[in-house]
PDB file of C-alpha atoms in Angstrom:
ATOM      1  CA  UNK A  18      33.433 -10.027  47.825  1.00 53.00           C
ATOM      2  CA  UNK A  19      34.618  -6.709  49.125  1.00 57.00           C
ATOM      3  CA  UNK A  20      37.488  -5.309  50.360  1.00 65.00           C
ATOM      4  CA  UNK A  21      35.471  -5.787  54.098  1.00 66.00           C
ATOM      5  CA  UNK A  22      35.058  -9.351  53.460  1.00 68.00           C
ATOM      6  CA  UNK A  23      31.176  -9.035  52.718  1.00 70.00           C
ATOM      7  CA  UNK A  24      29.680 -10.713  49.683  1.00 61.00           C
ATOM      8  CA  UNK A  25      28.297  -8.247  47.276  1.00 57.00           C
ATOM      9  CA  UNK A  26      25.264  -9.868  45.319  1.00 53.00           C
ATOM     10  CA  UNK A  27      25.477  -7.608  42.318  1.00 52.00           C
ATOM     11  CA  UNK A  28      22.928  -9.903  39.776  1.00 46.00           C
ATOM     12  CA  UNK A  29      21.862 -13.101  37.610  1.00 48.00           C
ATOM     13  CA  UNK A  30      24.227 -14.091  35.085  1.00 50.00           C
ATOM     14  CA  UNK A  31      21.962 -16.365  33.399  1.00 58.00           C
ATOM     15  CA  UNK A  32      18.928 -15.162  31.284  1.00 74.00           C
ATOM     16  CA  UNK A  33      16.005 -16.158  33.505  1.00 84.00           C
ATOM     17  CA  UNK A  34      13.215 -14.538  34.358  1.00 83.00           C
ATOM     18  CA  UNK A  35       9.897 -14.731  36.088  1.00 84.00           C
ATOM     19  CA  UNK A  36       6.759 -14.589  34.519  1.00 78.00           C
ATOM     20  CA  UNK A  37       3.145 -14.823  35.838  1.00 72.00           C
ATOM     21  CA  UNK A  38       4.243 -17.344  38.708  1.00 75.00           C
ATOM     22  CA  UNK A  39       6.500 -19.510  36.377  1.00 79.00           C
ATOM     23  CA  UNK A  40      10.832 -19.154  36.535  1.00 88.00           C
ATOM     24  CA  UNK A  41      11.334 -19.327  33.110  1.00 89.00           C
ATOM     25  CA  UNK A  42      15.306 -19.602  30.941  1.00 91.00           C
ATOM     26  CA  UNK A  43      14.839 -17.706  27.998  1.00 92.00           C
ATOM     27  CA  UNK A  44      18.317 -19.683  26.615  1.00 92.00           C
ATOM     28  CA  UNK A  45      15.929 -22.601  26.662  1.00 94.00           C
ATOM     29  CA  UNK A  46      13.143 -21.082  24.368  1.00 94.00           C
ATOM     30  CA  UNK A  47      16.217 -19.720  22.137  1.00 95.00           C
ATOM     31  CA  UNK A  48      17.301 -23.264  21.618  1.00 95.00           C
ATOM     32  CA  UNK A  49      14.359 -24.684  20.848  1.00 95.00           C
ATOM     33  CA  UNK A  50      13.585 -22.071  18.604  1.00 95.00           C
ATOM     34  CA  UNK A  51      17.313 -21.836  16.946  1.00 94.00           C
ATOM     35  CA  UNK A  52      16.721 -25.897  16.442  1.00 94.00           C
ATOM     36  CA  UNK A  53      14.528 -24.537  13.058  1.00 94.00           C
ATOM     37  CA  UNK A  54      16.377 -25.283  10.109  1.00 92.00           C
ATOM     38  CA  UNK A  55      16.044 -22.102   8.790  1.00 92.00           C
ATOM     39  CA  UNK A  56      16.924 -20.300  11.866  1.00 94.00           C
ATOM     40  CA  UNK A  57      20.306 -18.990  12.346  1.00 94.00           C
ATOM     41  CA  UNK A  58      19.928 -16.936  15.442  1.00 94.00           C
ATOM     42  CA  UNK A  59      17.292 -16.942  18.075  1.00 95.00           C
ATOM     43  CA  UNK A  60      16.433 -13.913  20.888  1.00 95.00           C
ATOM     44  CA  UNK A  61      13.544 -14.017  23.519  1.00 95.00           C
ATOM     45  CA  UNK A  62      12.749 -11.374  25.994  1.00 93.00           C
ATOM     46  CA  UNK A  63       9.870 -10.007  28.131  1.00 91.00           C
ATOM     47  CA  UNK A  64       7.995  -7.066  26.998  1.00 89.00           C
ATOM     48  CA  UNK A  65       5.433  -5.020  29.002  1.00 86.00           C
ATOM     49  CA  UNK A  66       4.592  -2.722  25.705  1.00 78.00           C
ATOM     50  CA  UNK A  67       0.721  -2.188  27.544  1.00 75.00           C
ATOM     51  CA  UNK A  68       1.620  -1.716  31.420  1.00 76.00           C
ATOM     52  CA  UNK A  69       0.947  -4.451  33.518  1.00 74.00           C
ATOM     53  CA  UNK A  70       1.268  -6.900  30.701  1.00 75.00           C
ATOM     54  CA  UNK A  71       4.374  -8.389  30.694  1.00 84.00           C
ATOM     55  CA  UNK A  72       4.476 -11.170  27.480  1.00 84.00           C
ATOM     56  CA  UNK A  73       7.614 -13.354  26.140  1.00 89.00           C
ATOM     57  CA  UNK A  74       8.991 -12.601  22.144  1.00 92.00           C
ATOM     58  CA  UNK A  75      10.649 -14.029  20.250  1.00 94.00           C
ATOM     59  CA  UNK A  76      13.024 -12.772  17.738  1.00 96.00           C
ATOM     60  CA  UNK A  77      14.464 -14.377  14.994  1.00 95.00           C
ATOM     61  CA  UNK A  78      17.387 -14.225  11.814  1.00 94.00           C
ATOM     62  CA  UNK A  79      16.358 -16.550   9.445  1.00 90.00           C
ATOM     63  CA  UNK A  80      18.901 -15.364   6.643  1.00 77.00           C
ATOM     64  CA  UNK A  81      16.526 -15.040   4.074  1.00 79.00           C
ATOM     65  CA  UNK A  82      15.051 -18.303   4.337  1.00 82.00           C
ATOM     66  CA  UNK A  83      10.631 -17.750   4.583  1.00 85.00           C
ATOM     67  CA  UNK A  84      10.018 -19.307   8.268  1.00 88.00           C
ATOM     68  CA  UNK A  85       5.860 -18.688   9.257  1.00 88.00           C
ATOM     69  CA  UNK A  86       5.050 -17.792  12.622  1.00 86.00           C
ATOM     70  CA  UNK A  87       2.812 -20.928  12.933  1.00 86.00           C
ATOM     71  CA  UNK A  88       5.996 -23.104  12.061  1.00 91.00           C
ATOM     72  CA  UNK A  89       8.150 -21.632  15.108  1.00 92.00           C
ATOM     73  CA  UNK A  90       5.077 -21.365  17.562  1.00 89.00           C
ATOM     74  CA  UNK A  91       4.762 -25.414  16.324  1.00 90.00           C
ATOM     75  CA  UNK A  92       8.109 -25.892  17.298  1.00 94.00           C
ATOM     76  CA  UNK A  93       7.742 -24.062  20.556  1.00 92.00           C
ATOM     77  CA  UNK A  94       4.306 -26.028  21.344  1.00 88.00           C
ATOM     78  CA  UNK A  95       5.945 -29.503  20.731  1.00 92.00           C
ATOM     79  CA  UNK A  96       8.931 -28.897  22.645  1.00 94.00           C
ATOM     80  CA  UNK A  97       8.054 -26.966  25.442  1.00 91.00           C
ATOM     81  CA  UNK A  98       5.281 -26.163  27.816  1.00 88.00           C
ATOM     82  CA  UNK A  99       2.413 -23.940  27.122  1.00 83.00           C
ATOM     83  CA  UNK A 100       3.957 -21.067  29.905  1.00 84.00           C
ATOM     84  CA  UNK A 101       7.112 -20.655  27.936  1.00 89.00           C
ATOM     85  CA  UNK A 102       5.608 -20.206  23.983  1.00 88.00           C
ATOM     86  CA  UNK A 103       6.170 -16.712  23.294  1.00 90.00           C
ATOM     87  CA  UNK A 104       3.401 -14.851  22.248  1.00 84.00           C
ATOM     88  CA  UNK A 105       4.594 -12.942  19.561  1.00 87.00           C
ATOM     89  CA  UNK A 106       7.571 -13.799  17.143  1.00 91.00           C
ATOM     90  CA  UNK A 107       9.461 -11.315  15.075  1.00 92.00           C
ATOM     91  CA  UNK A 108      11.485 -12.244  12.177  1.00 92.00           C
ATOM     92  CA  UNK A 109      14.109 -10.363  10.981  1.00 92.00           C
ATOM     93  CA  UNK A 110      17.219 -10.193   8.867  1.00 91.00           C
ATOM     94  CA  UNK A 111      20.150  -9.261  10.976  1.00 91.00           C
ATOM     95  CA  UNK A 112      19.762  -8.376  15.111  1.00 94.00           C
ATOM     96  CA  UNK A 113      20.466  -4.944  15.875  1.00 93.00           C
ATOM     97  CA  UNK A 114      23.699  -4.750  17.719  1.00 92.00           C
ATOM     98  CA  UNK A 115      25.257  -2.273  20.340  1.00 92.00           C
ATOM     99  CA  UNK A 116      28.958  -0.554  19.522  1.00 92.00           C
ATOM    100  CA  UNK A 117      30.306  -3.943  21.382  1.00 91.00           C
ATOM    101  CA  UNK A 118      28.710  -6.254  19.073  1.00 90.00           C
ATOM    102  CA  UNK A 119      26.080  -7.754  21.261  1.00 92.00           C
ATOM    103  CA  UNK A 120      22.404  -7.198  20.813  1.00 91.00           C
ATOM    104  CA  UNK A 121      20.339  -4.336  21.138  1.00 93.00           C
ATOM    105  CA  UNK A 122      17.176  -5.233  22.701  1.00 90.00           C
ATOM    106  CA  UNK A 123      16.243  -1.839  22.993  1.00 91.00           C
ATOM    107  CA  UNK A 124      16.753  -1.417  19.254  1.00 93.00           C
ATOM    108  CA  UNK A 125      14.036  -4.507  18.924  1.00 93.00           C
ATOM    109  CA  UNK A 126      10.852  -3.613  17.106  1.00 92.00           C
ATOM    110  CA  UNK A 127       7.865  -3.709  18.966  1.00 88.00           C
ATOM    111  CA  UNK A 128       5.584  -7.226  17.973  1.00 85.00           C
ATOM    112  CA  UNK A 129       2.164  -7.082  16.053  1.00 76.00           C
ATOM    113  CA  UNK A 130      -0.170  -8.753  18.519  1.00 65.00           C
ATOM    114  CA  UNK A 131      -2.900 -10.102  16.064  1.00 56.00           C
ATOM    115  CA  UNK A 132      -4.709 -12.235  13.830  1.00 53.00           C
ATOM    116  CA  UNK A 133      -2.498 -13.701  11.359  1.00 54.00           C
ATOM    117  CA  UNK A 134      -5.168 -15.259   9.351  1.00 52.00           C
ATOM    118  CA  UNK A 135      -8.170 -14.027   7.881  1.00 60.00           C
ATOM    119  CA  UNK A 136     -10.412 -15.887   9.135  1.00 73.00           C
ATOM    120  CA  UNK A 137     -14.715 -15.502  10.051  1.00 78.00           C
ATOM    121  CA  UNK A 138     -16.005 -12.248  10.585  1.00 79.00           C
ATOM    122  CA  UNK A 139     -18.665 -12.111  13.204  1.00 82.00           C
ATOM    123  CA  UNK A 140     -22.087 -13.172  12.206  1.00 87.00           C
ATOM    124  CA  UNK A 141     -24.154 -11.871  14.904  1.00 88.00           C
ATOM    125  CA  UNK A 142     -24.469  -8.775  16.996  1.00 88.00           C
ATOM    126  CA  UNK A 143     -23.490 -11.139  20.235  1.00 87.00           C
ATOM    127  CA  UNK A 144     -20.535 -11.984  18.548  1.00 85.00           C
ATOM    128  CA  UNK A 145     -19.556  -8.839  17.272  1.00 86.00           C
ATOM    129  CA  UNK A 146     -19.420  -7.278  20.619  1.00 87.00           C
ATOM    130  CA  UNK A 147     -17.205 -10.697  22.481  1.00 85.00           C
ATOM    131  CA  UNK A 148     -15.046 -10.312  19.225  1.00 84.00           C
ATOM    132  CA  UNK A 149     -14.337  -6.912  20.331  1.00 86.00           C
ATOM    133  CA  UNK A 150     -13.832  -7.772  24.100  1.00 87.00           C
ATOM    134  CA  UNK A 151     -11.592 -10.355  22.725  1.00 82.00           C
ATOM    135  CA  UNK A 152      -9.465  -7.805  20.304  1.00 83.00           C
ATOM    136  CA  UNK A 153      -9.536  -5.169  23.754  1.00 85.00           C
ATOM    137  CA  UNK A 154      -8.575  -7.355  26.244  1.00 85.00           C
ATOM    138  CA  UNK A 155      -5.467  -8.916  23.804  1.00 79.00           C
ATOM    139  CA  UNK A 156      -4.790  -5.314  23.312  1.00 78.00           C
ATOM    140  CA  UNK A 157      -5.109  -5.834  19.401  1.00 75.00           C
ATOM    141  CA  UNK A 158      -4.631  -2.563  17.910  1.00 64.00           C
ATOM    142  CA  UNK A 159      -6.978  -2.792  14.839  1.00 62.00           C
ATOM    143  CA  UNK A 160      -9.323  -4.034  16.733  1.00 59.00           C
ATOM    144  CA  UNK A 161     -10.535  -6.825  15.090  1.00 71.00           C
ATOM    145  CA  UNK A 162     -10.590 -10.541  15.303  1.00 78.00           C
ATOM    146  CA  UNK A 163     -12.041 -13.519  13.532  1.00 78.00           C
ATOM    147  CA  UNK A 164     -14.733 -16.039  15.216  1.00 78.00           C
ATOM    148  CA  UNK A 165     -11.427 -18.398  14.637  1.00 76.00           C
ATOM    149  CA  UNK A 166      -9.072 -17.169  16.592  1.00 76.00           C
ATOM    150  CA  UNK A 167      -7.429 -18.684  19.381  1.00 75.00           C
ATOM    151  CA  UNK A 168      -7.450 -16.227  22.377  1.00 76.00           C
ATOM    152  CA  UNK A 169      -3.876 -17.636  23.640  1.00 74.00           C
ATOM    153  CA  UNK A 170      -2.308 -17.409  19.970  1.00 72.00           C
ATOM    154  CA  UNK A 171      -2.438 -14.171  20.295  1.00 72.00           C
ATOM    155  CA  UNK A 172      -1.288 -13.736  23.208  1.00 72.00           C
ATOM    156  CA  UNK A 173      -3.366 -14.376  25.879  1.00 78.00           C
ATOM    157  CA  UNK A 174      -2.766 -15.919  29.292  1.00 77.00           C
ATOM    158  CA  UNK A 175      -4.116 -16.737  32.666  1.00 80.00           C
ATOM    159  CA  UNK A 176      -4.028 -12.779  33.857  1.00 83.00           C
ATOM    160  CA  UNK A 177      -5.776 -11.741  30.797  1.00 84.00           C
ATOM    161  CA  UNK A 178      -8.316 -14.828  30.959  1.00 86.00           C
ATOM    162  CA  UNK A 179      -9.554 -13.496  33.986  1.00 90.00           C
ATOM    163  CA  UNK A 180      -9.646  -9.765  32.339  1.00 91.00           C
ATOM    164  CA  UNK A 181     -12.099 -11.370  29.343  1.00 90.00           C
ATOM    165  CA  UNK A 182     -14.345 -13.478  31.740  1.00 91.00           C
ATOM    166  CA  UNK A 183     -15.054 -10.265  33.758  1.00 92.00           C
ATOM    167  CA  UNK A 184     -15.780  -7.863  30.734  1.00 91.00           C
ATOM    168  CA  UNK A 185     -18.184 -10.478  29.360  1.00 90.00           C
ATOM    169  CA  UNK A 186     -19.848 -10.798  32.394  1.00 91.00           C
ATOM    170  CA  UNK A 187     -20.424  -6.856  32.868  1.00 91.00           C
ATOM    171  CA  UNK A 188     -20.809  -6.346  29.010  1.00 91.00           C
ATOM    172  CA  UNK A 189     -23.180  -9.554  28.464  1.00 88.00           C
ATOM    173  CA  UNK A 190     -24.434  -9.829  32.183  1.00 89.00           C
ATOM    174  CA  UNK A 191     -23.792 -13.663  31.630  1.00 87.00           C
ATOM    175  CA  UNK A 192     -21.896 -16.306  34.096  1.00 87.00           C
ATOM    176  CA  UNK A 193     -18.848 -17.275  32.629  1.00 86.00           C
ATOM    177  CA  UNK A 194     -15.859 -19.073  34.907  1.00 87.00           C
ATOM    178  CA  UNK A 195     -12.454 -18.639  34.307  1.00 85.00           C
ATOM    179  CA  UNK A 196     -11.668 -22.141  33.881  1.00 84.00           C
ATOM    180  CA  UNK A 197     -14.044 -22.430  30.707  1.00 81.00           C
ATOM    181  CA  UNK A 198     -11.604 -20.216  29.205  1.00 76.00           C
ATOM    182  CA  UNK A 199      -8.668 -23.066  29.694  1.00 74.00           C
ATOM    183  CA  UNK A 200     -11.048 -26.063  29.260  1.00 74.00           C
ATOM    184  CA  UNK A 201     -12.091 -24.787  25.581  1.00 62.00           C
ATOM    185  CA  UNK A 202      -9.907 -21.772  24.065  1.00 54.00           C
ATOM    186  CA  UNK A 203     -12.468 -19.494  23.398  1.00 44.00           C
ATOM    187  CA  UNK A 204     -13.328 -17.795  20.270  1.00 44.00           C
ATOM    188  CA  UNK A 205     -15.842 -14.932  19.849  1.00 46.00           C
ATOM    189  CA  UNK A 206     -18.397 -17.253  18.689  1.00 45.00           C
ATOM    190  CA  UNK A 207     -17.938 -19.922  21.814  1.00 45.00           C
ATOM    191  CA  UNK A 208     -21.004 -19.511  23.648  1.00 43.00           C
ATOM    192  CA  UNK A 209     -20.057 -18.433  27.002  1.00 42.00           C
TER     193      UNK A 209
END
């Protein structure tokens, strides 16, 4: 309140946010993800690294110990609902902290949105060009993508669902509806 007797909303004090529609408490996500054995310290934030495409990461200290992205996006998956698994996770070995001691999210690295696996490469010329729809739309810098890879593994969500259906439909000139995309995860060799 000030000196006038008027209350002064100056901000949160919690950590949440909202993202595409859902209110979302990053402290919840670092829990879950700080419940890993092997975790000692856990950090989530929105990024918007492409404009317009706002995406939670994770960041992790795992002092030394060999943690797999699969294993904490597992944990996240079991624990808590599709809207709050971070896209990308980042492991590293300390956090980088400000001259007050408390973390430097600036100082973050930016995530690798990708394939972590090596998976399929496209076996026909249909599926070469939705593989590289699918890398474009993720906003996967090397471009490429496996027939097996799950389009909301790496990072994809409702906003960008609808961005895929509509550049296969002008690229392919076929029907697709959004809700395919949810009912079975596409990969570049799902038949649309």
């Amino acid at each position: 309140m000030d000196q006038g007797g008027e209350l002064e909303y100056l901000s949160r004090v919690d950590d949440q946010v909202k993202l595409r529609g859902f209110r979302i408490e990053l402290g919840e996500i670092e829990a879950v993800l700080a419940a890993h054995e092997h975790v000692t310290q856990a950090a989530v934030l929105v990024r918007e690294d492409r404009p317009g495409d706002r995406r939670l990461v994770a960041y992790v200290v795992t002092a030394g110990r060999s943690v797999t992205t699969e294993e904490l996006r597992a944990l996240a998956s079991e624990r808590l609902p599709g809207y709050m698994v971070p896209s990308a996770f980042v492991a590293l070995e300390a956090f980088p902290l400000t001259p007050n001691g408390k973390l430097d999210r600036r100082a973050l690295p930016v995530p690798e949105y990708g394939p972590e696996s090596a998976g399929r490469a496209p076996r026909s010329p249909r599926e070469e060009i939705l593989a590289g729809l699918f890398a474009e739309t993720l906003g996967i810098v090397n471009g490429s993508v496996s027939i097996d890879d799950d389009f909301f593994r790496l990072g994809g969500h409702s906003l960008l669902a609808t961005k895929l259906v509509s550049r296969i439909r002008s690229t392919l000139d076929t029907e697709l509806a959004v809700r395919q995309v949810f009912e079975a995860p596409p990969s570049p060799n799902s038949p649309p």
